[in-house]
Short mmCIF file of C-alpha atoms in Angstrom, two decimals:
data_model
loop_
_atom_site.label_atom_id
_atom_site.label_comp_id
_atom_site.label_asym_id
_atom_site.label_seq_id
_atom_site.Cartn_x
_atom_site.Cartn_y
_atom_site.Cartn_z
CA UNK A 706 -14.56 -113.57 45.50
CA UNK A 707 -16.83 -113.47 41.91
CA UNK A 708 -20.01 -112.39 43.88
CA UNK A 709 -17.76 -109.29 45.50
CA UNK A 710 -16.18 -108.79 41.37
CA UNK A 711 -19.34 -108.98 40.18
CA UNK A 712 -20.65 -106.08 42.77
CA UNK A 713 -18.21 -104.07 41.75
CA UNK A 714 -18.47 -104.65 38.00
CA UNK A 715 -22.47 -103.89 38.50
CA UNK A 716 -21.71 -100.80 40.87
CA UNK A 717 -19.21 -99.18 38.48
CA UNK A 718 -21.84 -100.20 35.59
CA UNK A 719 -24.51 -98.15 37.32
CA UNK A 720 -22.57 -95.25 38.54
CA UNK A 721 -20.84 -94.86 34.50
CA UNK A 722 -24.75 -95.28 33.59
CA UNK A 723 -25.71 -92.26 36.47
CA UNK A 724 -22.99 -90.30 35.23
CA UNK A 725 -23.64 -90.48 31.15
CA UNK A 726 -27.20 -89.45 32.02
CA UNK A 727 -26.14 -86.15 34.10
CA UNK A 728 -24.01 -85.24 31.56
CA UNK A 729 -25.70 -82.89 29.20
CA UNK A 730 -24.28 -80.78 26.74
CA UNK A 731 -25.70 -77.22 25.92
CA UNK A 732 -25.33 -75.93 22.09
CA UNK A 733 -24.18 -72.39 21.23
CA UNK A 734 -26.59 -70.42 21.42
CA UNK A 735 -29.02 -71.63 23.64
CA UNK A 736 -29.38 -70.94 27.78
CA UNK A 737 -30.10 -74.43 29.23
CA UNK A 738 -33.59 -73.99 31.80
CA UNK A 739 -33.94 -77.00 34.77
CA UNK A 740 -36.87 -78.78 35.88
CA UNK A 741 -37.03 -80.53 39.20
CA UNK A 742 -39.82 -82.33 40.12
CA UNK A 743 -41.63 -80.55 37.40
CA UNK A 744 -40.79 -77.26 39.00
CA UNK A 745 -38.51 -74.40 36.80
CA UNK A 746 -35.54 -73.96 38.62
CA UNK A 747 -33.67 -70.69 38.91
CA UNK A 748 -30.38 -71.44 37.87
CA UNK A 749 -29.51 -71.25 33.79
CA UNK A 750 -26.84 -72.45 31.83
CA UNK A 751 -24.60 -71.18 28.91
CA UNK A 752 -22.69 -73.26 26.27
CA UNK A 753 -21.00 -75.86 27.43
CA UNK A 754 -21.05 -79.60 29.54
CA UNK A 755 -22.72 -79.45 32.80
CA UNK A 756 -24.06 -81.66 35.50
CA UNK A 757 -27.62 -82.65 37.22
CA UNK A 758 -29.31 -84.76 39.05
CA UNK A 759 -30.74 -88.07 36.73
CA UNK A 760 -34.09 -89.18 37.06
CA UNK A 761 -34.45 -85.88 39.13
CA UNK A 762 -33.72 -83.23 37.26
CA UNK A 763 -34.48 -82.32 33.41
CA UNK A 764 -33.39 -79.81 30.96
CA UNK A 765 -34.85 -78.21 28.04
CA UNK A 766 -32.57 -75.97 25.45
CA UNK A 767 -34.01 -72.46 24.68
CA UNK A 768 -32.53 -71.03 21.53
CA UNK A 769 -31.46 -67.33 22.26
CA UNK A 770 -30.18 -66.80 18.75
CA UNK A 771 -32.42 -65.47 15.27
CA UNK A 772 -34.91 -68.21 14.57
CA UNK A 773 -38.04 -68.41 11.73
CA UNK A 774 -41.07 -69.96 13.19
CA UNK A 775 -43.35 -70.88 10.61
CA UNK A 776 -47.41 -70.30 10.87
CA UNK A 777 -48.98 -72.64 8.15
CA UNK A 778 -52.74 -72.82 6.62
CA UNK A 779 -54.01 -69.87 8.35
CA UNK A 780 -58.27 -69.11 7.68
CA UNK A 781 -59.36 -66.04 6.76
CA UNK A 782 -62.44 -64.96 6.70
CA UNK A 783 -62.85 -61.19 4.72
CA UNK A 784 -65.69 -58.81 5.89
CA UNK A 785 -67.66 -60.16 2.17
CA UNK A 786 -68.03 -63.49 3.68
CA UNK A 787 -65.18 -65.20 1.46
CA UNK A 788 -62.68 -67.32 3.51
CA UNK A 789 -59.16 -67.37 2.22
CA UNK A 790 -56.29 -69.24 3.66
CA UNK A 791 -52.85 -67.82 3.52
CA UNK A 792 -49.85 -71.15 3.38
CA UNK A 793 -47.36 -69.66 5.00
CA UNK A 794 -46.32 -66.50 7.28
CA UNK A 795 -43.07 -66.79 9.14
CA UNK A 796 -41.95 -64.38 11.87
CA UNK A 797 -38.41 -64.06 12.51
CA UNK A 798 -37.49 -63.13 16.33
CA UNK A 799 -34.91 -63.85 18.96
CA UNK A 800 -35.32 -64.19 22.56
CA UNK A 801 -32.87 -61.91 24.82
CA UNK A 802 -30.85 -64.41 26.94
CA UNK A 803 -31.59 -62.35 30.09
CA UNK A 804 -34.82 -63.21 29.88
CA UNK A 805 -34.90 -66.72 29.20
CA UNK A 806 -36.01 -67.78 32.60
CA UNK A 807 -38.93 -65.03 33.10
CA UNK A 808 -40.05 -66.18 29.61
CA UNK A 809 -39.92 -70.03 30.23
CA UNK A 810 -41.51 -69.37 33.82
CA UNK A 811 -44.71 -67.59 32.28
CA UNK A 812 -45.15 -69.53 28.91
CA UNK A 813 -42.86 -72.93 28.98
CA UNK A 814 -40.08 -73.56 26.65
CA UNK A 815 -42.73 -73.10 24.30
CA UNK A 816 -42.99 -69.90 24.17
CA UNK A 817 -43.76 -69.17 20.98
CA UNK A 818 -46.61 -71.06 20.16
CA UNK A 819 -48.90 -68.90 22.91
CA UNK A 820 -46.68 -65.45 22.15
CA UNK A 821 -46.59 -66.22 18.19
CA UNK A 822 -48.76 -68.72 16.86
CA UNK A 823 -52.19 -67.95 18.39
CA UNK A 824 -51.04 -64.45 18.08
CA UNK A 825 -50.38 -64.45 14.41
CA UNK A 826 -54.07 -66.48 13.99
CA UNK A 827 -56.04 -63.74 15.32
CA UNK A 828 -54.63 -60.62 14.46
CA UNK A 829 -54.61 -61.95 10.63
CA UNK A 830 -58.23 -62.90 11.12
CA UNK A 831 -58.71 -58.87 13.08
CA UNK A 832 -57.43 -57.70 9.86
CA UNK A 833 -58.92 -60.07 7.08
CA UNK A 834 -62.51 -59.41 9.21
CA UNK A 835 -62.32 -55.56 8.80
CA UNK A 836 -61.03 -55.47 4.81
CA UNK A 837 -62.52 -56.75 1.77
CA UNK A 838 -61.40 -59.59 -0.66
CA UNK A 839 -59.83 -56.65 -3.13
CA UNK A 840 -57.86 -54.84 -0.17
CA UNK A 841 -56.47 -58.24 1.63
CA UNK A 842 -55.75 -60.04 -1.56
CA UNK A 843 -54.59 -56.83 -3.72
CA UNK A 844 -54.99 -53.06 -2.17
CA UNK A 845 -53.93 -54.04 0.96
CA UNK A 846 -51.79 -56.83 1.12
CA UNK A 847 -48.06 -54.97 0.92
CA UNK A 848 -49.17 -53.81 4.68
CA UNK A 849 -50.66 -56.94 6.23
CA UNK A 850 -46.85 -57.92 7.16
CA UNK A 851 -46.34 -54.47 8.89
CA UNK A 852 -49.33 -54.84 10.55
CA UNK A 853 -48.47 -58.07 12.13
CA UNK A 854 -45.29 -57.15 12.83
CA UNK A 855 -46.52 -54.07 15.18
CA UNK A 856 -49.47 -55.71 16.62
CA UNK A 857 -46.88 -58.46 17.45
CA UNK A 858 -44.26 -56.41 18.72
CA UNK A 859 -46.58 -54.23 21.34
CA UNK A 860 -47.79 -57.42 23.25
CA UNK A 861 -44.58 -58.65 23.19
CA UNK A 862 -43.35 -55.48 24.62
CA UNK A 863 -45.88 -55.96 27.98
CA UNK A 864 -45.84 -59.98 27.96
CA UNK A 865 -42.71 -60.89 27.26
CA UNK A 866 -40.38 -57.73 27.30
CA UNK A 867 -37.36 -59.97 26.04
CA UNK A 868 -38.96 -61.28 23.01
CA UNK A 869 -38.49 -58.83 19.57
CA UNK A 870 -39.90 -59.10 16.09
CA UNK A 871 -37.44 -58.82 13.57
CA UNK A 872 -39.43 -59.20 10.59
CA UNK A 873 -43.01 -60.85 9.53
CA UNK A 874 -43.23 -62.28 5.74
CA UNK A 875 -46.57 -63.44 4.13
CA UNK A 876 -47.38 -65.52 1.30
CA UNK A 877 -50.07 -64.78 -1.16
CA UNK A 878 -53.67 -66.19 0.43
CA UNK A 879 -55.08 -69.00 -1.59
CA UNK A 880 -58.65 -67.58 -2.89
CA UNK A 881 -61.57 -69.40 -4.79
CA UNK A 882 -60.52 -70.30 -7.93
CA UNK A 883 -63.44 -69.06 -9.83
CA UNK A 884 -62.30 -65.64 -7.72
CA UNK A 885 -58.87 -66.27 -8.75
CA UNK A 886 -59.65 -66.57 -12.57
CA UNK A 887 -61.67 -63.07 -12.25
CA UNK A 888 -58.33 -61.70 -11.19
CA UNK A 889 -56.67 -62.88 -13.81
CA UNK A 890 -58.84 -61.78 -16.17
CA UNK A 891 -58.92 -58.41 -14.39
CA UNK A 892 -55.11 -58.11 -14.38
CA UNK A 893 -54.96 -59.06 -17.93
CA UNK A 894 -57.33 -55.91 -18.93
CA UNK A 895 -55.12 -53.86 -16.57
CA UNK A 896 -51.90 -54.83 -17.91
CA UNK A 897 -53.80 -54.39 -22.33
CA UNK A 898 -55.02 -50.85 -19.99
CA UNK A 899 -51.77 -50.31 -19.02
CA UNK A 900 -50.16 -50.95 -22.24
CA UNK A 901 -52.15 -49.13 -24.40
CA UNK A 902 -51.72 -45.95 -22.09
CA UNK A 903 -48.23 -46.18 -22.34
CA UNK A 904 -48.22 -46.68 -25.91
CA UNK A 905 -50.50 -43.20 -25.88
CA UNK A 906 -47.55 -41.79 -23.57
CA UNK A 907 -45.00 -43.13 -25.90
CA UNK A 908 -47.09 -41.29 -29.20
CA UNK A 909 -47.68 -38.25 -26.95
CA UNK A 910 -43.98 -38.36 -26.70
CA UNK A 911 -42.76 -38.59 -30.05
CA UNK A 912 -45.21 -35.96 -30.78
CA UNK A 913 -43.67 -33.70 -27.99
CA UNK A 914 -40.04 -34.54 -29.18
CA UNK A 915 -41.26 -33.84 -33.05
CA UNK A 916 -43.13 -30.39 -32.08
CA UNK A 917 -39.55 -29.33 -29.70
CA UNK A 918 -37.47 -30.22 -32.72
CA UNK A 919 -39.66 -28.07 -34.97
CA UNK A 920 -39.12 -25.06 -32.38
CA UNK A 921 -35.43 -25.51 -32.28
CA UNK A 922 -35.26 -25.76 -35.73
CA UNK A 923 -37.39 -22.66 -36.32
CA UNK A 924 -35.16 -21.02 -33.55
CA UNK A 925 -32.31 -21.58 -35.65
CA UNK A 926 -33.07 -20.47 -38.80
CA UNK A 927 -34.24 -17.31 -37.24
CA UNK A 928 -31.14 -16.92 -35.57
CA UNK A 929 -29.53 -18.02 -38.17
CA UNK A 930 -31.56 -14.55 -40.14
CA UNK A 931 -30.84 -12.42 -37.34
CA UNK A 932 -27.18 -13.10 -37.69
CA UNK A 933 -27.22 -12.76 -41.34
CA UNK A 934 -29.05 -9.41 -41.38
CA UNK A 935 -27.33 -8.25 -38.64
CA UNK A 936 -23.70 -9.12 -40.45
CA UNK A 937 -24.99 -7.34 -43.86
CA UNK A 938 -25.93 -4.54 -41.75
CA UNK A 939 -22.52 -4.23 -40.59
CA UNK A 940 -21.00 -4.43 -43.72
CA UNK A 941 -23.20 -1.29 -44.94
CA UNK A 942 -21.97 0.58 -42.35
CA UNK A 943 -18.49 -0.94 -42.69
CA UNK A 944 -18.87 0.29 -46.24
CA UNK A 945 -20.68 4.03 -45.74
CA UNK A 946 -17.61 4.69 -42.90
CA UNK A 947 -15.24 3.92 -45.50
CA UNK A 948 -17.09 5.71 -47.87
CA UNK A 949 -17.14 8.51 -45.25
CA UNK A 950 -13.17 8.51 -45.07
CA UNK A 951 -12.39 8.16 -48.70
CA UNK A 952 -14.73 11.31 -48.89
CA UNK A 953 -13.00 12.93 -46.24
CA UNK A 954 -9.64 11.92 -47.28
CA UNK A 955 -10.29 13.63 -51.01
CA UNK A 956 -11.64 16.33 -49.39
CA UNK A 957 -8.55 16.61 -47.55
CA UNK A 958 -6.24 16.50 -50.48
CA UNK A 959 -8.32 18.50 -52.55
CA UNK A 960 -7.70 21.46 -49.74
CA UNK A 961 -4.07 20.55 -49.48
CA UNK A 962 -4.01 20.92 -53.51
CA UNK A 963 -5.86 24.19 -52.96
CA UNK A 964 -3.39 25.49 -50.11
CA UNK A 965 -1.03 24.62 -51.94
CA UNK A 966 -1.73 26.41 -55.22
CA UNK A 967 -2.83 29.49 -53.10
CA UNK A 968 0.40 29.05 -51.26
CA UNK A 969 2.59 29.08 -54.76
CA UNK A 970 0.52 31.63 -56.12
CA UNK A 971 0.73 33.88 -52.88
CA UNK A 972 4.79 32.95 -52.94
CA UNK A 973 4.68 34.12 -56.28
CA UNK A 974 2.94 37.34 -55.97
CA UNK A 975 5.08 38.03 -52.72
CA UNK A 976 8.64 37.09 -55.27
CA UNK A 977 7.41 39.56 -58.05
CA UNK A 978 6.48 42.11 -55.65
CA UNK A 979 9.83 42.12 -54.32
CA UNK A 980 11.00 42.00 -57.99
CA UNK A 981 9.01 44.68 -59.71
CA UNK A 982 11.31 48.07 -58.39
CA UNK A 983 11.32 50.85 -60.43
CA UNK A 984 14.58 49.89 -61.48
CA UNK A 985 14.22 46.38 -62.71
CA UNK A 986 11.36 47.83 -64.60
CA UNK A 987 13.88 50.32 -66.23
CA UNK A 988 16.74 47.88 -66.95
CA UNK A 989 13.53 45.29 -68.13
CA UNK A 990 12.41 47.89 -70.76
CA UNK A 991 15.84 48.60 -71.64
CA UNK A 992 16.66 44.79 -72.38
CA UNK A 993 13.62 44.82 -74.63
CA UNK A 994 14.64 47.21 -76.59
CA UNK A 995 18.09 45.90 -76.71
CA UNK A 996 16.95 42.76 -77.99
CA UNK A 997 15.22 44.62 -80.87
CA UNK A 998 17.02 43.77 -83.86
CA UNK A 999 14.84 45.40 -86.46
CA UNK A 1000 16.21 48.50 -87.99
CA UNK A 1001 13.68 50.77 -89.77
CA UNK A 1002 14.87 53.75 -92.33
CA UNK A 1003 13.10 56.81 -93.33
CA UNK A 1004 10.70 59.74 -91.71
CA UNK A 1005 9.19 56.87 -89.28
CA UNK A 1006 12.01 56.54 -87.13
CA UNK A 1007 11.21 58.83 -84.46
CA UNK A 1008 7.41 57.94 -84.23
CA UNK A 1009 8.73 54.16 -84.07
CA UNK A 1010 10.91 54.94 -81.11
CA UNK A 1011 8.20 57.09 -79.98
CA UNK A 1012 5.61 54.33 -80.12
CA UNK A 1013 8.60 51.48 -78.63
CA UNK A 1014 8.86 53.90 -75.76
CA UNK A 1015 4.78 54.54 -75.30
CA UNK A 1016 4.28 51.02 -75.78
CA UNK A 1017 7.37 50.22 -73.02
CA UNK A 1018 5.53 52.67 -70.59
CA UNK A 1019 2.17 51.62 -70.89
CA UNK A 1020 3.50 47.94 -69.98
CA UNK A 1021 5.50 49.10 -67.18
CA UNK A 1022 2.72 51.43 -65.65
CA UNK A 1023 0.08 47.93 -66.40
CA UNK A 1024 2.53 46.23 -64.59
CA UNK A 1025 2.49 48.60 -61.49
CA UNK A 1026 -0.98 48.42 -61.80
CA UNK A 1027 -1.04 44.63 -60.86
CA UNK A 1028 1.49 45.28 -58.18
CA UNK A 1029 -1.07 47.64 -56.58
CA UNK A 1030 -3.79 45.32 -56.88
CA UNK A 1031 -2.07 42.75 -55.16
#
């Protein structure tokens, strides 16, 4: 009775021990790829628990998600002879998960050390062989991750269709340091270059701003003239048109004052013409001589009447006169 316990203590043992080791688990993010016997399997899995054979089967995880893979201490040798190394370049990329299994099938579960790795070695070393030290380490070196990138990208695109490129970043190569120092010292007379031409920009500047200030100050003033003159010129003819009226306006009342007097005059000549009949002349002469109050005695009397009457006639026939003329 303890041998057959013990059996079945030992059987369930093993078959809990079987079961733990088909039990795998599958993180998100990854397609699970099987082995059997050595030989890749068709079937995939997704997320998740799942179940194989122990001691038959095997599994590897292949991450489908963005990863960084990291190239370190790459040699470069430039077309001068001088061998740089660059630390660090790291290539960011994904794997599509429909094409996980054609991937792992051509290059392993690895498949970025034959489709990245070695890749990244020799098209740096393409590049590095072609340039000098002053285009890779300086002129050049902005492009080198572009480069990679699209050498990269077109294998990829015939050897492993489901494998993209998102990005390539490069560290600065590591150079001689007697080179280096050179470069430093070169920078350092770029940067007292550069700063001395913009301190010549900066005077150029000022000078500029100084010489447009000048003009705009000349500008106004002679506005400023124009204005003036143009105002006082104004004001001169303001003041001959209003010498111009007050001319105009005497002459006019000086003709009104001359219309006038001809008018009283002609009003005048027209009342004593209607006046001067023969018979107000005759009762005129007679009221002179009425109003005679001298009395004269002796032989004279007659010749004073005499010369009264002459004297009344001659006025009255002067006074027709006049009449005529008019």
């Amino acid at each position: 009775m303890m041998s057959f316990v013990g059996t079945i203590a030992i059987a369930t043992a093993v078959l809990a021990f079987l079961v733990s080791m088909s039990i795998h688990k599958i993180e998100e993010g990854h397609i699970g790829v099987y082995y059997r016997g050595g030989a890749l399997l068709k079937s995939t899995s997704g997320p998740g628990f799942h179940l194989m054979i122990p001691f038959v089967t095997s599994f590897k995880s292949v991450q489908t998600t963005m990863q960084t893979d990291e190239v370190k201490n790459i040699p470069c040798g430039t077309s001068g002879g001088v061998v740089i190394y660059f630390d660090k370049i790291e290539v960011v990329n994904f794997l599509s998960p429909d094409h996980v299994y054609e991937t792992v099938k051509k290059f392993t579960a690895d498949y970025d050390k034959p489709l990245i790795f070695n890749k990244i070695h020799h098209e740096l070393n393409q590049f590095c062989s072609v340039h000098s030290l002053q285009e890779v380490y300086i002129d050049l070196f902005s492009d080198i991750d572009e480069h990679l990138k699209n050498a990269l990208q077109t294998d990829l695109t015939t050897l492993a269709p489901g494998l993209f490129i998102q990005a390539v970043r490069v560290t600065k190569p590591k150079i001689p340091e007697q080179i280096r120092k050179n470069y430093e010292l070169m920078e350092a007379e770029k940067t007292k270059l550069l700063i001395s031409v913009q301190h010549q920009k900066v005077v150029e500047k000022e000078a500029e701003t100084e010489r447009k200030r000048a003009i705009i100050e000349a500008e106004k003033v002679s506005q400023v003239s124009k204005i003036q003159y143009e105002q006082k010129i104004m004001e001169k003819e303001s003041d001959k048109k209003i010498a111009d009226i007050e001319v105009q306006m005497q002459v006019n009342r000086e003709k009104s004052m001359a219309d006038a007097a001809y008018y009283k005059v002609k009003t005048e000549i027209e009342a004593n013409k209607a006046k001067l009949t023969p018979e107000y002349l005759e009762m005129i002469k007679y009221e002179a001589l009425a109003k005679n109050t001298k009395i004269y005695f002796g032989n004279s009397i007659p010749s004073m009447f005499s010369d009264n009457f002459l004297t009344l006639s001659k006025s009255d026939n002067s006074v027709k006169d006049e009449k005529k003329k008019i």
